[in-house]
Amino acid sequence: LGCVWRVLRTAEQSRAALLILRSPCFPQLTGVLDDCFCDIESIDVFNNFKIYPRIQKLTERDYFRYYRVNLNRPCPFWADDGHCSIKDCQVEPCPESKIPVGIKSGNYNRYSQVTNANTDIVDCEQAQDLGAINSTLSNYSKEAFEDWARHDDAQDHFCELDDETSPDADYVDLLLNPERYTGYKGPSAWRVWNSIYEENCFKPRSVYRPLNPLVPPRGKGCLCLEKRVFYRLISGLHSSINIHLCAEYLLDEGWGKSLWGPNVQEFRQRFDPAETKGEGTRRLKNLYFLYLIELRALSKVAPYFDRAFVNLYTGDRQEDRATKELLLQFFNETKAFPMHFDEKSMFAGQKIEAKTLKEEFRLHFKNISRIMDCVGCSKCRLWGKLQTQGLGTALKILFSEKEIKNLPEHSPSKGFQLTRQEIVALLNGFGRLIPLLYTFIAICSVSAR
């Protein structure tokens, strides 16, 4: 099993998994998705041949691998259970010396080509402190950025953003802190998802979702499009997280060394139609729906990055140019997808009613982002916060169409901005949505035969 897993996880072989994707394990994971005109087969082909190879390269670049996050914020909703004491729950912060100087310099360098056009970039080894970089800004530029930052803070975000200047915030190397199942489970973990589904997620009143998320819901009911979309996005996000936990499962702790690997039985328990009374297929379809929403957001935000003065600034000019070129190639691919979700179908009723529903939608999601500070396992909290913020950023983009269309070509805009934290979360969250699913289904198919 381990050999099959390692082979299928390579970029080329994950494409080959498509040949057996329509396996006897998931015969109903096919056809057109609800609430849109896109079919699963088209997403599979597009992702494997157009998107996945590029997103994999992007998330390995310095700009996207370092994520600043505060894992010490208290839970705002109930008495904190305390952080998980399991050693594998811990997150290893990135040493200051390892972080690229341009990333450490913060917001002032988001438009470095404008503010530092006549200033050589200081190498990491030569920089004595961050003031050496910020001192290159003119007073006019500083005032402009401070004004811009104040507007940025006042925007209607879909997520509760961490204060990146907080002394409790750390840079984390995402490649060295992979999402995996650490042993964190039980009532503490269930309470998080129960709070999300029961208190913060639109769902039919007749649907019952018990505390244990492994038990399928019962009943049917009707929701308007906007509330159906919300529920499906949260379900898809939950599915993505569960797939990654099944993929990197703590199998053994013998001889003082942890052994990680795929747990196919756990995957079946959560997604196999036979073991979930058909609910598993619905969960996986919601994962595809989530992919479609985030793909649409990425295609819509391309003009923001197309502007010449917007850099993905790390302090290494060659690295930065290559990263932006790769990102623009990636955006071109997203725009070429022929069956995008039509976000204009949402909030299209009477203005007052639509505005109220949109605000309710935003506040519910923002509350869910705050619940991520209640996760007891630090590693689970890290990836929960990142993926929630990634989806929140996608929603922010989808509902900022006018602001994106009106972006000035040669200067920052107060109408629409993205922080580096949002950009990193958006790309890393999107890159995690589907690839491991192919591998699990391939393994299930092989074992079924």
Short mmCIF file of C-alpha atoms in Angstrom, two decimals:
data_model
loop_
_atom_site.label_atom_id
_atom_site.label_comp_id
_atom_site.label_asym_id
_atom_site.label_seq_id
_atom_site.Cartn_x
_atom_site.Cartn_y
_atom_site.Cartn_z
CA LEU A 1 0.00 0.00 0.00
CA GLY A 2 2.80 2.41 0.86
CA CYS A 3 4.47 1.80 -2.52
CA VAL A 4 1.21 2.37 -4.42
CA TRP A 5 0.67 5.57 -2.45
CA ARG A 6 4.12 7.00 -3.20
CA VAL A 7 3.84 6.22 -6.90
CA LEU A 8 0.36 7.69 -7.32
CA ARG A 9 1.28 10.89 -5.48
CA THR A 10 3.81 11.90 -8.12
CA ALA A 11 2.61 14.56 -10.56
CA GLU A 12 2.52 12.30 -13.61
CA GLN A 13 0.93 9.31 -11.93
CA SER A 14 -1.77 11.40 -10.28
CA ARG A 15 -2.98 12.10 -13.82
CA ALA A 16 -2.98 8.40 -14.55
CA ALA A 17 -5.29 7.94 -11.57
CA LEU A 18 -7.99 9.48 -13.73
CA LEU A 19 -8.12 6.26 -15.71
CA ILE A 20 -9.54 4.46 -12.72
CA LEU A 21 -11.29 7.35 -11.03
CA ARG A 22 -14.73 6.11 -12.00
CA SER A 23 -14.18 3.09 -9.85
CA PRO A 24 -16.66 0.67 -8.27
CA CYS A 25 -15.91 2.44 -4.97
CA PHE A 26 -17.57 5.70 -6.04
CA PRO A 27 -19.88 4.97 -8.99
CA GLN A 28 -21.99 8.11 -8.37
CA LEU A 29 -19.06 10.55 -8.28
CA THR A 30 -19.74 11.68 -11.82
CA GLY A 31 -21.89 14.00 -13.89
CA VAL A 32 -23.07 17.59 -13.46
CA LEU A 33 -22.74 19.27 -10.07
CA ASP A 34 -25.83 20.85 -8.53
CA ASP A 35 -26.18 24.66 -8.68
CA CYS A 36 -23.89 25.00 -11.68
CA PHE A 37 -23.40 23.70 -15.22
CA CYS A 38 -20.05 22.01 -14.71
CA ASP A 39 -19.43 18.27 -14.63
CA ILE A 40 -16.93 16.45 -12.46
CA GLU A 41 -15.11 14.87 -15.41
CA SER A 42 -14.27 18.29 -16.88
CA ILE A 43 -12.89 19.48 -13.54
CA ASP A 44 -10.74 16.34 -13.25
CA VAL A 45 -9.16 16.76 -16.65
CA PHE A 46 -8.67 20.50 -16.29
CA ASN A 47 -7.14 20.23 -12.83
CA ASN A 48 -4.75 17.42 -13.64
CA PHE A 49 -3.43 18.73 -16.93
CA LYS A 50 -3.68 22.50 -16.52
CA ILE A 51 -3.87 23.53 -12.88
CA TYR A 52 -2.18 21.04 -10.57
CA PRO A 53 1.31 21.10 -12.19
CA ARG A 54 1.44 24.90 -11.87
CA ILE A 55 -0.10 25.26 -8.41
CA GLN A 56 2.33 22.66 -7.09
CA LYS A 57 5.29 24.69 -8.35
CA LEU A 58 3.84 27.95 -7.02
CA THR A 59 3.34 26.71 -3.47
CA GLU A 60 6.98 25.64 -3.34
CA ARG A 61 8.20 29.19 -4.08
CA ASP A 62 9.47 31.25 -1.15
CA TYR A 63 6.67 33.80 -1.40
CA PHE A 64 4.00 31.14 -0.87
CA ARG A 65 5.68 28.75 1.55
CA TYR A 66 6.00 31.17 4.51
CA TYR A 67 2.73 31.98 6.29
CA ARG A 68 2.46 34.38 9.22
CA VAL A 69 -0.08 33.24 11.78
CA ASN A 70 -0.98 33.73 15.42
CA LEU A 71 -1.65 30.32 16.98
CA ASN A 72 -1.99 31.75 20.49
CA ARG A 73 -5.22 33.67 20.13
CA PRO A 74 -7.75 32.56 22.77
CA CYS A 75 -10.98 30.85 21.79
CA PRO A 76 -13.68 33.57 21.78
CA PHE A 77 -16.64 31.22 22.28
CA TRP A 78 -15.92 28.83 25.16
CA ALA A 79 -13.38 28.13 27.86
CA ASP A 80 -10.16 27.08 26.18
CA ASP A 81 -9.34 23.38 26.58
CA GLY A 82 -5.65 24.25 26.32
CA HIS A 83 -3.32 23.25 23.53
CA CYS A 84 -2.94 19.60 22.67
CA SER A 85 -0.06 17.98 24.56
CA ILE A 86 0.64 15.43 21.81
CA LYS A 87 4.09 16.18 20.43
CA ASP A 88 2.96 15.82 16.81
CA CYS A 89 0.37 18.57 17.32
CA GLN A 90 3.10 21.17 17.68
CA VAL A 91 4.08 23.63 14.96
CA GLU A 92 7.72 24.54 14.44
CA PRO A 93 8.01 28.32 13.80
CA CYS A 94 10.48 29.45 11.17
CA PRO A 95 13.70 30.97 12.60
CA GLU A 96 14.02 34.67 11.85
CA SER A 97 17.23 34.06 9.92
CA LYS A 98 15.47 31.74 7.46
CA ILE A 99 12.72 34.16 6.42
CA PRO A 100 13.41 36.11 3.20
CA VAL A 101 14.11 39.76 3.99
CA GLY A 102 11.39 41.06 1.67
CA ILE A 103 8.74 38.99 3.46
CA LYS A 104 9.87 40.21 6.88
CA SER A 105 9.64 43.83 5.76
CA GLY A 106 5.86 43.69 5.73
CA ASN A 107 3.22 45.76 3.98
CA TYR A 108 5.47 48.56 2.70
CA ASN A 109 7.02 46.20 0.20
CA ARG A 110 3.82 45.01 -1.43
CA TYR A 111 4.45 47.67 -4.07
CA SER A 112 8.22 47.65 -3.88
CA GLN A 113 8.75 48.53 -7.53
CA VAL A 114 7.08 51.91 -6.95
CA THR A 115 8.61 52.83 -3.62
CA ASN A 116 12.05 51.35 -4.05
CA ALA A 117 12.62 51.93 -7.75
CA ASN A 118 15.98 53.61 -7.16
CA THR A 119 17.10 51.52 -4.23
CA ASP A 120 19.07 48.29 -4.39
CA ILE A 121 17.49 45.40 -2.55
CA VAL A 122 19.38 44.57 0.61
CA ASP A 123 20.39 40.93 0.88
CA CYS A 124 19.22 38.96 3.88
CA GLU A 125 22.72 38.64 5.29
CA GLN A 126 23.37 42.38 4.95
CA ALA A 127 20.18 43.65 6.55
CA GLN A 128 20.80 44.68 10.16
CA ASP A 129 17.17 45.32 10.91
CA LEU A 130 13.87 45.97 9.21
CA GLY A 131 14.29 49.72 9.61
CA ALA A 132 17.05 49.57 7.01
CA ILE A 133 14.40 48.62 4.44
CA ASN A 134 11.61 50.90 5.60
CA SER A 135 13.92 53.91 5.66
CA THR A 136 14.10 53.79 1.85
CA LEU A 137 10.48 55.03 1.67
CA SER A 138 9.77 58.70 1.19
CA ASN A 139 7.50 60.43 3.70
CA TYR A 140 4.89 60.75 0.96
CA SER A 141 4.98 57.03 0.29
CA LYS A 142 4.72 56.19 3.98
CA GLU A 143 1.68 58.44 4.40
CA ALA A 144 0.06 56.90 1.33
CA PHE A 145 0.63 53.38 2.59
CA GLU A 146 -0.56 54.21 6.08
CA ASP A 147 -3.74 55.68 4.62
CA TRP A 148 -4.12 52.62 2.41
CA ALA A 149 -3.53 50.28 5.37
CA ARG A 150 -6.24 52.05 7.40
CA HIS A 151 -8.70 51.53 4.56
CA ASP A 152 -7.58 47.92 4.23
CA ASP A 153 -8.31 47.33 7.92
CA ALA A 154 -11.80 48.78 7.47
CA GLN A 155 -12.78 46.53 4.55
CA ASP A 156 -15.60 44.03 4.95
CA HIS A 157 -13.48 40.92 5.27
CA PHE A 158 -15.02 37.48 5.27
CA CYS A 159 -12.39 36.31 7.79
CA GLU A 160 -11.09 37.44 11.13
CA LEU A 161 -7.53 38.32 10.09
CA ASP A 162 -4.57 37.82 12.39
CA ASP A 163 -2.61 40.92 13.29
CA GLU A 164 0.65 40.23 11.46
CA THR A 165 2.48 42.76 13.65
CA SER A 166 1.52 40.98 16.87
CA PRO A 167 4.46 39.61 18.89
CA ASP A 168 2.46 36.36 19.16
CA ALA A 169 2.45 35.89 15.38
CA ASP A 170 5.09 33.61 13.87
CA TYR A 171 6.21 32.74 10.38
CA VAL A 172 5.62 29.07 9.59
CA ASP A 173 7.24 27.15 6.76
CA LEU A 174 4.24 25.28 5.34
CA LEU A 175 6.43 22.72 3.58
CA LEU A 176 8.00 21.71 6.90
CA ASN A 177 4.71 21.63 8.81
CA PRO A 178 2.40 19.48 6.63
CA GLU A 179 -1.25 18.96 7.45
CA ARG A 180 -1.67 15.52 9.00
CA TYR A 181 -3.61 13.52 11.56
CA THR A 182 -1.79 13.92 14.85
CA GLY A 183 -4.09 11.99 17.19
CA TYR A 184 -6.19 15.04 18.08
CA LYS A 185 -9.80 13.83 18.31
CA GLY A 186 -12.77 13.36 20.62
CA PRO A 187 -15.22 15.89 22.14
CA SER A 188 -12.85 18.86 21.79
CA ALA A 189 -12.49 18.34 18.04
CA TRP A 190 -16.16 17.46 17.55
CA ARG A 191 -17.26 20.60 19.40
CA VAL A 192 -15.51 22.74 16.79
CA TRP A 193 -17.34 21.15 13.85
CA ASN A 194 -20.60 20.94 15.78
CA SER A 195 -20.43 24.68 16.43
CA ILE A 196 -19.74 25.33 12.75
CA TYR A 197 -22.60 23.22 11.42
CA GLU A 198 -25.23 23.76 14.12
CA GLU A 199 -24.70 27.41 15.02
CA ASN A 200 -23.01 29.08 12.05
CA CYS A 201 -23.96 27.19 8.91
CA PHE A 202 -27.18 27.64 6.94
CA LYS A 203 -28.96 24.32 6.63
CA PRO A 204 -32.53 23.01 6.38
CA ARG A 205 -34.26 22.89 9.75
CA SER A 206 -35.12 19.24 9.15
CA VAL A 207 -31.47 18.29 8.74
CA TYR A 208 -30.00 16.84 11.90
CA ARG A 209 -26.24 16.78 12.20
CA PRO A 210 -25.10 15.12 15.45
CA LEU A 211 -22.01 15.99 17.46
CA ASN A 212 -20.04 13.15 15.92
CA PRO A 213 -19.31 14.33 12.33
CA LEU A 214 -18.85 10.73 11.14
CA VAL A 215 -22.58 10.12 11.48
CA PRO A 216 -24.47 11.26 8.35
CA PRO A 217 -27.26 13.87 8.64
CA ARG A 218 -30.91 12.91 8.23
CA GLY A 219 -33.78 14.58 6.46
CA LYS A 220 -34.21 16.93 3.54
CA GLY A 221 -35.25 20.52 3.16
CA CYS A 222 -35.09 23.55 0.89
CA LEU A 223 -32.68 26.45 1.00
CA CYS A 224 -32.23 29.41 -1.27
CA LEU A 225 -29.21 29.30 -3.60
CA GLU A 226 -27.03 31.50 -1.38
CA LYS A 227 -27.56 29.34 1.70
CA ARG A 228 -27.08 26.13 -0.27
CA VAL A 229 -23.78 27.51 -1.56
CA PHE A 230 -22.67 28.39 1.97
CA TYR A 231 -23.47 24.93 3.32
CA ARG A 232 -21.77 23.20 0.40
CA LEU A 233 -18.63 25.28 0.79
CA ILE A 234 -18.30 24.40 4.46
CA SER A 235 -18.98 20.73 3.72
CA GLY A 236 -16.38 20.80 0.93
CA LEU A 237 -13.83 22.42 3.21
CA HIS A 238 -14.52 19.78 5.85
CA SER A 239 -14.05 17.04 3.24
CA SER A 240 -10.73 18.51 2.09
CA ILE A 241 -9.42 18.62 5.65
CA ASN A 242 -10.54 15.04 6.33
CA ILE A 243 -8.89 13.74 3.15
CA HIS A 244 -5.56 15.26 4.18
CA LEU A 245 -5.84 13.80 7.67
CA CYS A 246 -6.50 10.38 6.15
CA ALA A 247 -3.56 10.80 3.76
CA GLU A 248 -1.03 11.63 6.48
CA TYR A 249 -2.31 9.47 9.32
CA LEU A 250 -0.36 8.67 12.46
CA LEU A 251 -0.01 4.92 11.97
CA ASP A 252 2.58 4.05 14.59
CA GLU A 253 4.76 5.68 17.24
CA GLY A 254 7.13 2.78 17.87
CA TRP A 255 10.79 3.21 18.81
CA GLY A 256 10.37 6.92 19.46
CA LYS A 257 9.67 7.73 15.80
CA SER A 258 6.28 8.50 14.30
CA LEU A 259 5.18 6.64 11.18
CA TRP A 260 2.83 8.50 8.83
CA GLY A 261 0.92 7.12 5.90
CA PRO A 262 -2.47 6.68 4.22
CA ASN A 263 -5.31 5.22 6.24
CA VAL A 264 -7.69 3.82 3.65
CA GLN A 265 -10.08 2.45 6.24
CA GLU A 266 -10.47 5.90 7.76
CA PHE A 267 -11.10 7.34 4.30
CA ARG A 268 -13.76 4.71 3.65
CA GLN A 269 -15.40 5.38 6.99
CA ARG A 270 -15.82 9.05 6.08
CA PHE A 271 -16.57 8.84 2.36
CA ASP A 272 -17.47 5.34 1.15
CA PRO A 273 -21.13 5.42 -0.01
CA ALA A 274 -21.79 2.04 1.56
CA GLU A 275 -20.48 3.10 4.98
CA THR A 276 -22.04 6.58 5.00
CA LYS A 277 -25.44 5.69 3.48
CA GLY A 278 -24.60 7.73 0.40
CA GLU A 279 -23.55 10.83 2.32
CA GLY A 280 -19.87 10.34 1.42
CA THR A 281 -20.50 10.93 -2.28
CA ARG A 282 -22.37 14.14 -1.46
CA ARG A 283 -19.44 15.32 0.66
CA LEU A 284 -17.02 14.69 -2.20
CA LYS A 285 -19.27 16.50 -4.66
CA ASN A 286 -19.23 19.45 -2.29
CA LEU A 287 -15.44 19.32 -2.43
CA TYR A 288 -15.64 19.70 -6.22
CA PHE A 289 -18.08 22.57 -5.74
CA LEU A 290 -15.63 24.30 -3.40
CA TYR A 291 -12.92 23.83 -6.03
CA LEU A 292 -15.16 25.44 -8.64
CA ILE A 293 -15.87 28.49 -6.43
CA GLU A 294 -12.20 29.08 -5.66
CA LEU A 295 -11.23 28.52 -9.30
CA ARG A 296 -13.71 31.23 -10.28
CA ALA A 297 -12.25 33.62 -7.71
CA LEU A 298 -8.72 33.03 -9.00
CA SER A 299 -9.81 33.80 -12.56
CA LYS A 300 -11.51 37.01 -11.37
CA VAL A 301 -8.56 38.33 -9.38
CA ALA A 302 -6.06 38.03 -12.24
CA PRO A 303 -6.26 41.78 -13.15
CA TYR A 304 -5.06 42.65 -9.65
CA PHE A 305 -1.75 40.86 -10.29
CA ASP A 306 -1.51 41.75 -13.98
CA ARG A 307 -0.46 45.31 -13.07
CA ALA A 308 3.27 45.78 -13.65
CA PHE A 309 4.02 47.39 -10.30
CA VAL A 310 2.54 44.55 -8.21
CA ASN A 311 5.37 42.31 -7.06
CA LEU A 312 5.47 39.09 -5.06
CA TYR A 313 8.29 40.55 -3.04
CA THR A 314 10.81 38.38 -1.18
CA GLY A 315 13.95 40.47 -1.71
CA ASP A 316 15.38 38.23 -4.44
CA ARG A 317 14.69 39.94 -7.76
CA GLN A 318 15.26 36.87 -9.88
CA GLU A 319 13.08 34.71 -7.63
CA ASP A 320 10.36 37.37 -7.57
CA ARG A 321 10.26 37.75 -11.35
CA ALA A 322 10.07 33.99 -11.86
CA THR A 323 7.33 33.63 -9.24
CA LYS A 324 5.17 36.34 -10.77
CA GLU A 325 5.63 34.94 -14.26
CA LEU A 326 4.54 31.52 -13.03
CA LEU A 327 1.56 33.07 -11.22
CA LEU A 328 0.40 34.92 -14.33
CA GLN A 329 0.67 31.71 -16.38
CA PHE A 330 -1.46 30.04 -13.73
CA PHE A 331 -4.08 32.81 -13.91
CA ASN A 332 -4.22 32.49 -17.70
CA GLU A 333 -5.09 28.84 -17.27
CA THR A 334 -7.84 29.58 -14.73
CA LYS A 335 -9.42 32.10 -17.11
CA ALA A 336 -9.49 29.49 -19.88
CA PHE A 337 -11.81 27.16 -17.96
CA PRO A 338 -15.07 27.07 -19.98
CA MET A 339 -17.60 26.21 -17.24
CA HIS A 340 -17.05 28.68 -14.40
CA PHE A 341 -19.57 29.13 -11.61
CA ASP A 342 -21.74 32.20 -12.18
CA GLU A 343 -21.56 34.21 -8.95
CA LYS A 344 -23.97 36.81 -10.40
CA SER A 345 -26.79 34.36 -9.76
CA MET A 346 -26.26 35.00 -6.04
CA PHE A 347 -27.75 37.95 -4.13
CA ALA A 348 -29.72 38.88 -7.23
CA GLY A 349 -33.09 39.57 -5.62
CA GLN A 350 -34.49 42.82 -4.27
CA LYS A 351 -31.69 45.14 -3.21
CA ILE A 352 -32.51 45.41 0.48
CA GLU A 353 -33.16 41.69 0.87
CA ALA A 354 -30.06 40.79 -1.14
CA LYS A 355 -27.88 43.16 0.88
CA THR A 356 -29.17 41.73 4.16
CA LEU A 357 -28.60 38.15 3.01
CA LYS A 358 -25.09 38.97 1.77
CA GLU A 359 -24.17 40.52 5.11
CA GLU A 360 -25.59 37.52 6.96
CA PHE A 361 -23.53 35.28 4.66
CA ARG A 362 -20.37 37.28 5.40
CA LEU A 363 -20.86 37.39 9.17
CA HIS A 364 -21.58 33.66 9.39
CA PHE A 365 -18.36 32.89 7.56
CA LYS A 366 -16.39 35.39 9.62
CA ASN A 367 -17.65 33.67 12.75
CA ILE A 368 -16.43 30.32 11.41
CA SER A 369 -12.97 31.80 10.89
CA ARG A 370 -12.98 32.82 14.57
CA ILE A 371 -13.93 29.28 15.62
CA MET A 372 -10.60 28.09 14.18
CA ASP A 373 -8.95 29.71 17.22
CA CYS A 374 -10.77 27.11 19.32
CA VAL A 375 -8.97 24.14 17.74
CA GLY A 376 -6.76 22.57 20.40
CA CYS A 377 -4.13 21.01 18.11
CA SER A 378 -1.69 23.70 16.91
CA LYS A 379 -1.01 21.98 13.59
CA CYS A 380 -4.74 21.48 12.97
CA ARG A 381 -5.33 25.11 13.94
CA LEU A 382 -2.65 26.28 11.50
CA TRP A 383 -4.17 24.49 8.51
CA GLY A 384 -7.74 25.21 9.59
CA LYS A 385 -6.99 28.92 9.76
CA LEU A 386 -5.13 28.91 6.44
CA GLN A 387 -7.82 27.03 4.49
CA THR A 388 -10.65 29.04 6.04
CA GLN A 389 -8.83 32.26 5.20
CA GLY A 390 -8.21 31.00 1.68
CA LEU A 391 -11.93 30.43 1.15
CA GLY A 392 -12.77 33.74 2.80
CA THR A 393 -10.38 35.50 0.42
CA ALA A 394 -12.05 33.76 -2.53
CA LEU A 395 -15.46 35.02 -1.37
CA LYS A 396 -14.06 38.52 -0.90
CA ILE A 397 -12.83 38.44 -4.52
CA LEU A 398 -16.10 37.12 -5.96
CA PHE A 399 -18.10 39.90 -4.34
CA SER A 400 -15.68 42.70 -5.26
CA GLU A 401 -16.20 42.63 -9.02
CA LYS A 402 -16.75 46.39 -9.41
CA GLU A 403 -13.73 47.25 -7.27
CA ILE A 404 -11.47 44.90 -9.25
CA LYS A 405 -12.71 46.30 -12.57
CA ASN A 406 -11.90 49.83 -11.40
CA LEU A 407 -8.37 49.12 -10.22
CA PRO A 408 -5.93 51.88 -11.27
CA GLU A 409 -3.22 50.63 -13.59
CA HIS A 410 -0.23 52.38 -12.04
CA SER A 411 -1.02 52.91 -8.35
CA PRO A 412 -2.56 51.16 -5.33
CA SER A 413 -6.32 51.27 -4.93
CA LYS A 414 -8.36 51.89 -1.82
CA GLY A 415 -11.23 49.95 -3.34
CA PHE A 416 -9.69 46.49 -3.29
CA GLN A 417 -6.53 45.14 -1.66
CA LEU A 418 -5.12 41.78 -0.72
CA THR A 419 -2.65 41.25 2.08
CA ARG A 420 0.20 38.84 1.58
CA GLN A 421 -1.42 36.63 4.21
CA GLU A 422 -4.60 36.42 2.12
CA ILE A 423 -2.66 35.68 -1.08
CA VAL A 424 -0.66 32.87 0.52
CA ALA A 425 -3.80 31.36 2.08
CA LEU A 426 -5.75 31.54 -1.19
CA LEU A 427 -3.14 29.75 -3.30
CA ASN A 428 -2.18 27.14 -0.70
CA GLY A 429 -5.80 26.41 0.21
CA PHE A 430 -6.81 25.96 -3.42
CA GLY A 431 -3.82 23.75 -4.18
CA ARG A 432 -4.93 21.22 -1.57
CA LEU A 433 -8.48 20.59 -2.70
CA ILE A 434 -8.49 17.63 -5.07
CA PRO A 435 -5.14 15.84 -5.78
CA LEU A 436 -5.14 13.45 -2.82
CA LEU A 437 -8.71 12.43 -3.56
CA TYR A 438 -7.58 10.85 -6.84
CA THR A 439 -4.97 8.83 -5.04
CA PHE A 440 -7.36 7.46 -2.44
CA ILE A 441 -9.92 6.48 -5.04
CA ALA A 442 -7.19 4.81 -7.07
CA ILE A 443 -6.12 2.77 -4.03
CA CYS A 444 -9.72 1.87 -3.26
CA SER A 445 -10.13 0.71 -6.84
CA VAL A 446 -7.02 -1.43 -6.70
CA SER A 447 -8.04 -3.00 -3.39
CA ALA A 448 -11.60 -3.59 -4.68
CA ARG A 449 -10.19 -5.63 -7.55
#
